[in-house]
mmCIF file of C-alpha atoms in Angstrom:
data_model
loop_
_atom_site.group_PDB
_atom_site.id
_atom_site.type_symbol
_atom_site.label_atom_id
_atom_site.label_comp_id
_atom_site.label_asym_id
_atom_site.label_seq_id
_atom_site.Cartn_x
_atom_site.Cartn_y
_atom_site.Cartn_z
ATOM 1 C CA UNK A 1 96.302 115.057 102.896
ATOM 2 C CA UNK A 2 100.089 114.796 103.033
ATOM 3 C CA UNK A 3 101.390 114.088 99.832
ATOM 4 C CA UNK A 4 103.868 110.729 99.510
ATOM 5 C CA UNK A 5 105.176 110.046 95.756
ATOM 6 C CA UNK A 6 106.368 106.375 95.267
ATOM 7 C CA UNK A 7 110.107 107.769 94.322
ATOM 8 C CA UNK A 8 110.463 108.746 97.659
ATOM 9 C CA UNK A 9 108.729 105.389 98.743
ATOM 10 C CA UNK A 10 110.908 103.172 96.657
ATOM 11 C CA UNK A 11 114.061 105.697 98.848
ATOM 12 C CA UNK A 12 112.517 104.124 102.213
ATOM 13 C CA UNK A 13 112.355 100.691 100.786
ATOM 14 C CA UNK A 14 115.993 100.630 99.674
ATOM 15 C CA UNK A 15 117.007 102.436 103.022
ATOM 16 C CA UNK A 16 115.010 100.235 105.199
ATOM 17 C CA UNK A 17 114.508 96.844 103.449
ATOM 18 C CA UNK A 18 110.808 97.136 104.152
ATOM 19 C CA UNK A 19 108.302 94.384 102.389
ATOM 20 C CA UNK A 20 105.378 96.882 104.223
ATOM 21 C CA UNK A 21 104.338 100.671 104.387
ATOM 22 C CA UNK A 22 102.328 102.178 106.771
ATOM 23 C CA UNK A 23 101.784 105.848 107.869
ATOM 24 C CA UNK A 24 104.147 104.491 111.443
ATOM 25 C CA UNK A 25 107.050 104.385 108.959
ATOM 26 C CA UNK A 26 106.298 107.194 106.900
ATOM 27 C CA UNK A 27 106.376 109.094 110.057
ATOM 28 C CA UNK A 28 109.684 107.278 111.407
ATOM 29 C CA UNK A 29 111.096 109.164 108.412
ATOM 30 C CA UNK A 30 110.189 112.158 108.875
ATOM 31 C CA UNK A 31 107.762 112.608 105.861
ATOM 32 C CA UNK A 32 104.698 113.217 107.885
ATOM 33 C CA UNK A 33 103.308 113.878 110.997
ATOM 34 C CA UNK A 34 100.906 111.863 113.437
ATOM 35 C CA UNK A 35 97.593 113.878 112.589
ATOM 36 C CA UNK A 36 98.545 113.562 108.698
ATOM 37 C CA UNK A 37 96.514 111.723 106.514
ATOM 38 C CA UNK A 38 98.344 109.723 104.047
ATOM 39 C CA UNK A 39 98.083 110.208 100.226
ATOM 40 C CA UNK A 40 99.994 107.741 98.238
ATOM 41 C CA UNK A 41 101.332 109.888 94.531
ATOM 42 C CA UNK A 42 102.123 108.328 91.241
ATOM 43 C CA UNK A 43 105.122 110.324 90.868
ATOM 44 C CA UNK A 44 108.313 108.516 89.902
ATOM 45 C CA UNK A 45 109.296 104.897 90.260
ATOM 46 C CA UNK A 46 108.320 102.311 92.193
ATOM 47 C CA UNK A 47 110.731 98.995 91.341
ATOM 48 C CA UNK A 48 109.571 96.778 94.514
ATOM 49 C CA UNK A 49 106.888 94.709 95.541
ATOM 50 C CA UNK A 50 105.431 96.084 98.430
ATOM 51 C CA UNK A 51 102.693 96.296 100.752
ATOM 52 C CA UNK A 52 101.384 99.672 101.547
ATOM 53 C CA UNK A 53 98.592 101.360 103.861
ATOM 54 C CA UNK A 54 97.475 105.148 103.604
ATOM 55 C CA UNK A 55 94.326 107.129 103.733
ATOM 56 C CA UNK A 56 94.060 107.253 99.701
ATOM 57 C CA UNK A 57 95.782 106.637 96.330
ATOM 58 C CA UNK A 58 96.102 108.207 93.166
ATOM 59 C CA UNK A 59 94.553 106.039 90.590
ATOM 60 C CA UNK A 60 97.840 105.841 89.451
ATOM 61 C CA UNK A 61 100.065 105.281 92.239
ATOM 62 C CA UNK A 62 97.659 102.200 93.273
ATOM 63 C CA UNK A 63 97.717 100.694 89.536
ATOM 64 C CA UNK A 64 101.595 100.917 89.508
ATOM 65 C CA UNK A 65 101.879 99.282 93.174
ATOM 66 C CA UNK A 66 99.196 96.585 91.905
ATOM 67 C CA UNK A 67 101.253 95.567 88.507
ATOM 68 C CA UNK A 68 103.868 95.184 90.651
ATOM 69 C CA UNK A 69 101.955 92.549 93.299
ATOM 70 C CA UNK A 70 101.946 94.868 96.217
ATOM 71 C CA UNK A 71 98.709 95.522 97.785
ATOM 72 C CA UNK A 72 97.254 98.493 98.709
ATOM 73 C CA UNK A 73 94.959 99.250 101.840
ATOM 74 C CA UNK A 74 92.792 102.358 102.281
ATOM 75 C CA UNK A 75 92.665 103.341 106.170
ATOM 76 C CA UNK A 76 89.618 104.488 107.631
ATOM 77 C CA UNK A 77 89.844 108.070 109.066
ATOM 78 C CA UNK A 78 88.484 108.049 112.574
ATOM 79 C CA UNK A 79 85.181 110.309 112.753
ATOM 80 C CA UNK A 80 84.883 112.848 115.738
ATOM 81 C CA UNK A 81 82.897 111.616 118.551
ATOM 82 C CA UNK A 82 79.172 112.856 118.683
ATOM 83 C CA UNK A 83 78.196 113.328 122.234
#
């Protein structure tokens, strides 16, 4: 997993103006790469509602993102093809 602390999410939102997350914009900013999966941190501050979709969350990141309204969204990682 490629770690993502909401400090450096709340950075994108005030950058952006983004009401959503998603690994597409994570990547558009250069904090990941395609093949990454996304692991949402509880590090630092997150002061905006938002919406945000990853491949996990710390127990705390989610809670603080919760309180806050957002919503978060666990994506599915695509299993290898069994031939």
């Amino acid at each position: 997993y490629k770690g993502i602390n909401l400090d450096t999410l709340q950075i994108i939102i005030e950058k952006t103006k983004v009401k959503s997350i998603d690994p597409s914009i994570i990547i558009e900013n250069g904090l990941a790469n395609k093949k990454d999966l996304i692991k949402i941190l509880g590090r630092g501050e997150l002061k905006s509602k938002v919406n945000i979709s990853a491949h996990g969350f710390s127990a705390k990141a989610k809670s603080i993102i919760e309180d806050l309204g957002g919503k978060t969204e666990i994506i599915k990682k695509k299993k290898a093809k069994v031939e």
